[in-house]
Tab-separated table of C-alpha atoms in Angstrom:
chain	number	residue	atom	x	y	z
L	1	UNK	CA	-11.561	-17.044	-5.146
L	2	UNK	CA	-14.098	-18.523	-7.538
L	3	UNK	CA	-16.447	-15.564	-7.725
L	4	UNK	CA	-16.117	-11.822	-7.397
L	5	UNK	CA	-19.363	-11.393	-5.430
L	6	UNK	CA	-17.254	-9.946	-2.596
L	7	UNK	CA	-15.895	-7.058	-4.719
L	8	UNK	CA	-18.748	-4.502	-4.438
L	9	UNK	CA	-18.742	-4.797	-0.635
L	10	UNK	CA	-14.966	-4.434	-0.481
L	11	UNK	CA	-15.080	-1.338	-2.690
L	12	UNK	CA	-17.855	0.169	-0.584
L	13	UNK	CA	-15.753	-0.234	2.585
L	14	UNK	CA	-12.692	1.597	1.213
L	15	UNK	CA	-14.201	4.397	-0.828
L	16	UNK	CA	-15.014	6.859	1.924
L	17	UNK	CA	-13.170	6.485	5.224
L	18	UNK	CA	-9.588	5.510	6.052
L	19	UNK	CA	-8.979	1.830	6.706
L	20	UNK	CA	-7.099	2.830	9.883
L	21	UNK	CA	-8.108	5.519	12.320
L	22	UNK	CA	-5.442	7.505	14.118
L	23	UNK	CA	-5.704	5.421	17.290
L	24	UNK	CA	-5.983	1.953	15.682
L	25	UNK	CA	-3.235	-0.611	16.138
L	26	UNK	CA	0.295	0.045	17.354
L	27	UNK	CA	2.419	3.094	16.593
L	28	UNK	CA	5.752	2.223	14.947
L	29	UNK	CA	8.571	4.045	13.156
L	30	UNK	CA	9.894	1.844	10.375
L	31	UNK	CA	11.970	3.456	7.645
L	32	UNK	CA	13.855	2.484	4.529
L	33	UNK	CA	16.152	-0.061	6.204
L	34	UNK	CA	13.181	-2.064	7.494
L	35	UNK	CA	11.308	-1.650	4.209
L	36	UNK	CA	14.231	-3.131	2.281
L	37	UNK	CA	13.978	-6.239	4.477
L	38	UNK	CA	10.199	-6.430	3.918
L	39	UNK	CA	10.001	-5.643	0.194
L	40	UNK	CA	11.905	-6.948	-2.824
L	41	UNK	CA	11.816	-3.456	-4.396
L	42	UNK	CA	14.721	-1.003	-4.550
L	43	UNK	CA	15.133	2.565	-5.735
L	44	UNK	CA	13.639	3.975	-7.876
L	45	UNK	CA	10.799	1.426	-7.484
L	46	UNK	CA	10.672	1.326	-3.676
L	47	UNK	CA	7.687	3.635	-3.348
L	48	UNK	CA	6.966	3.580	0.404
L	49	UNK	CA	9.032	5.846	2.681
L	50	UNK	CA	7.928	4.499	6.036
L	51	UNK	CA	5.382	2.634	8.137
L	52	UNK	CA	3.834	4.316	11.175
L	53	UNK	CA	0.974	2.037	12.344
L	54	UNK	CA	0.267	-1.702	12.370
L	55	UNK	CA	-2.937	-3.411	13.479
L	56	UNK	CA	-2.432	-7.184	13.731
L	57	UNK	CA	-6.010	-7.902	14.755
L	58	UNK	CA	-7.593	-6.090	11.809
L	59	UNK	CA	-4.788	-6.955	9.346
L	60	UNK	CA	-4.032	-3.301	8.559
L	61	UNK	CA	-0.945	-1.174	8.064
L	62	UNK	CA	-0.452	2.562	7.531
L	63	UNK	CA	2.536	4.266	5.966
L	64	UNK	CA	3.590	7.352	4.086
L	65	UNK	CA	5.321	8.653	0.980
L	66	UNK	CA	6.593	12.138	0.133
L	67	UNK	CA	6.488	12.885	-3.590
L	68	UNK	CA	9.540	14.677	-4.996
L	69	UNK	CA	9.793	16.486	-8.361
L	70	UNK	CA	12.436	14.011	-9.579
L	71	UNK	CA	10.353	10.905	-8.679
L	72	UNK	CA	9.766	8.225	-11.260
L	73	UNK	CA	6.894	9.214	-13.547
L	74	UNK	CA	6.824	12.993	-13.147
L	75	UNK	CA	9.177	13.907	-16.016
L	76	UNK	CA	6.717	13.077	-18.757
L	77	UNK	CA	3.418	12.919	-16.867
L	78	UNK	CA	2.728	15.782	-17.646
L	79	UNK	CA	5.354	18.425	-18.598
L	80	UNK	CA	4.517	21.709	-16.882
L	81	UNK	CA	1.739	20.081	-14.831
L	82	UNK	CA	3.195	16.940	-13.237
L	83	UNK	CA	0.756	14.385	-11.821
L	84	UNK	CA	1.890	11.151	-10.196
L	85	UNK	CA	0.754	8.289	-12.470
L	86	UNK	CA	-2.157	6.203	-11.224
L	87	UNK	CA	-0.324	2.969	-11.933
L	88	UNK	CA	2.414	4.069	-9.504
L	89	UNK	CA	-0.234	4.860	-6.873
L	90	UNK	CA	-1.509	1.289	-7.270
L	91	UNK	CA	2.056	0.000	-6.954
L	92	UNK	CA	2.591	2.096	-3.826
L	93	UNK	CA	-0.551	0.691	-2.176
L	94	UNK	CA	0.493	-2.815	-3.207
L	95	UNK	CA	3.969	-2.452	-1.727
L	96	UNK	CA	2.538	-1.355	1.610
L	97	UNK	CA	0.144	-4.322	1.541
L	98	UNK	CA	3.039	-6.739	0.944
L	99	UNK	CA	4.536	-5.673	4.280
L	100	UNK	CA	1.479	-7.203	5.946
L	101	UNK	CA	2.728	-10.664	4.951
L	102	UNK	CA	5.542	-10.198	7.459
L	103	UNK	CA	3.561	-8.541	10.234
L	104	UNK	CA	0.758	-11.075	10.145
L	105	UNK	CA	3.178	-13.985	9.836
L	106	UNK	CA	5.270	-13.105	12.881
L	107	UNK	CA	2.605	-11.224	14.882
L	108	UNK	CA	5.066	-8.532	15.903
L	109	UNK	CA	5.869	-4.997	14.850
L	110	UNK	CA	9.590	-5.779	14.664
L	111	UNK	CA	11.573	-6.384	11.503
L	112	UNK	CA	14.540	-8.542	12.498
L	113	UNK	CA	17.879	-7.973	10.741
L	114	UNK	CA	17.696	-11.373	8.995
L	115	UNK	CA	14.236	-10.781	7.526
L	116	UNK	CA	14.105	-11.590	3.802
L	117	UNK	CA	11.461	-10.119	1.476
L	118	UNK	CA	8.927	-12.543	0.022
L	119	UNK	CA	8.939	-13.329	-3.681
L	120	UNK	CA	5.767	-11.805	-5.053
L	121	UNK	CA	4.291	-10.752	-8.348
L	122	UNK	CA	1.184	-8.799	-9.194
L	123	UNK	CA	-1.493	-10.928	-10.807
L	124	UNK	CA	-4.645	-8.852	-10.956
L	125	UNK	CA	-6.049	-5.403	-10.296
L	126	UNK	CA	-9.667	-6.001	-9.341
L	127	UNK	CA	-10.538	-2.325	-8.984
L	128	UNK	CA	-8.846	1.077	-9.007
L	129	UNK	CA	-10.276	4.569	-8.676
L	130	UNK	CA	-8.417	7.881	-8.862
L	131	UNK	CA	-10.205	10.842	-7.300
L	132	UNK	CA	-7.617	13.617	-6.927
L	133	UNK	CA	-4.180	14.389	-8.345
L	134	UNK	CA	-0.979	13.691	-6.440
L	135	UNK	CA	1.748	16.211	-7.284
L	136	UNK	CA	5.355	16.948	-6.320
L	137	UNK	CA	5.641	17.952	-2.670
L	138	UNK	CA	2.555	16.033	-1.530
L	139	UNK	CA	2.815	13.953	1.629
L	140	UNK	CA	0.683	10.879	1.035
L	141	UNK	CA	-0.748	8.737	3.812
L	142	UNK	CA	-1.086	5.134	2.712
L	143	UNK	CA	-3.428	2.488	4.095
L	144	UNK	CA	-3.522	-1.213	3.254
L	145	UNK	CA	-5.459	-4.198	4.487
L	146	UNK	CA	-5.834	-7.846	3.626
L	147	UNK	CA	-9.127	-8.829	1.995
L	148	UNK	CA	-8.104	-12.479	1.631
L	149	UNK	CA	-4.852	-14.429	1.904
L	150	UNK	CA	-4.876	-17.935	0.555
L	151	UNK	CA	-2.991	-19.024	-2.564
L	152	UNK	CA	-2.752	-15.344	-3.441
L	153	UNK	CA	-3.148	-12.236	-1.310
L	154	UNK	CA	-5.924	-9.806	-2.187
L	155	UNK	CA	-5.387	-6.428	-0.570
L	156	UNK	CA	-7.275	-3.155	-0.381
L	157	UNK	CA	-5.320	0.081	-0.429
L	158	UNK	CA	-5.948	3.783	-0.044
L	159	UNK	CA	-3.927	6.928	-0.679
L	160	UNK	CA	-4.828	10.112	1.205
L	161	UNK	CA	-3.481	13.650	0.886
L	162	UNK	CA	-4.514	15.185	4.199
L	163	UNK	CA	-8.205	14.328	4.527
L	164	UNK	CA	-8.659	13.931	0.759
L	165	UNK	CA	-8.917	10.419	-0.637
L	166	UNK	CA	-6.675	10.471	-3.720
L	167	UNK	CA	-7.027	6.849	-4.857
L	168	UNK	CA	-8.097	3.405	-3.750
L	169	UNK	CA	-7.626	-0.051	-5.186
L	170	UNK	CA	-8.093	-3.746	-4.672
L	171	UNK	CA	-5.287	-5.813	-6.126
L	172	UNK	CA	-3.954	-9.343	-5.961
L	173	UNK	CA	-0.431	-10.733	-5.707
L	174	UNK	CA	0.952	-14.230	-5.939
L	175	UNK	CA	3.186	-15.078	-2.998
L	176	UNK	CA	5.907	-17.650	-3.664
L	177	UNK	CA	6.220	-19.248	-0.220
């Protein structure tokens, strides 16, 4: 993308309301086994617990993550008052967005046993905002959508804790296809 004229509009769209409403798309129940076929990440860096909605038409996916006291990042961030690091929230949103490569490519909600994760690498964080802390015990609802998919994929992501928007970002990954 030659210019970033699109960025303010993209930020405006994700800073207030969830990308997916409760009744958008198709309800699914995809857990760790499916995620390991969709993502190249493994524990402790596999940061999405499950996917519960997919909207092929809009290019959106919704998932979730439960934060545990022993999760990566809590031990030293911050002792006595642990807060999940913002960079890991960005990574979590990015991982969910990567799953869209599969769902949009095959136009199904299934993850076949032979599915192999794409080779990807983060290239750019266009924008990130952190509005509320995420702490051990929180159940986070994750939203991701494709802004553009050409040579790279630019995706928007959101993290909610209940109705509270915790963080949102727009990031870019290179996809080695």
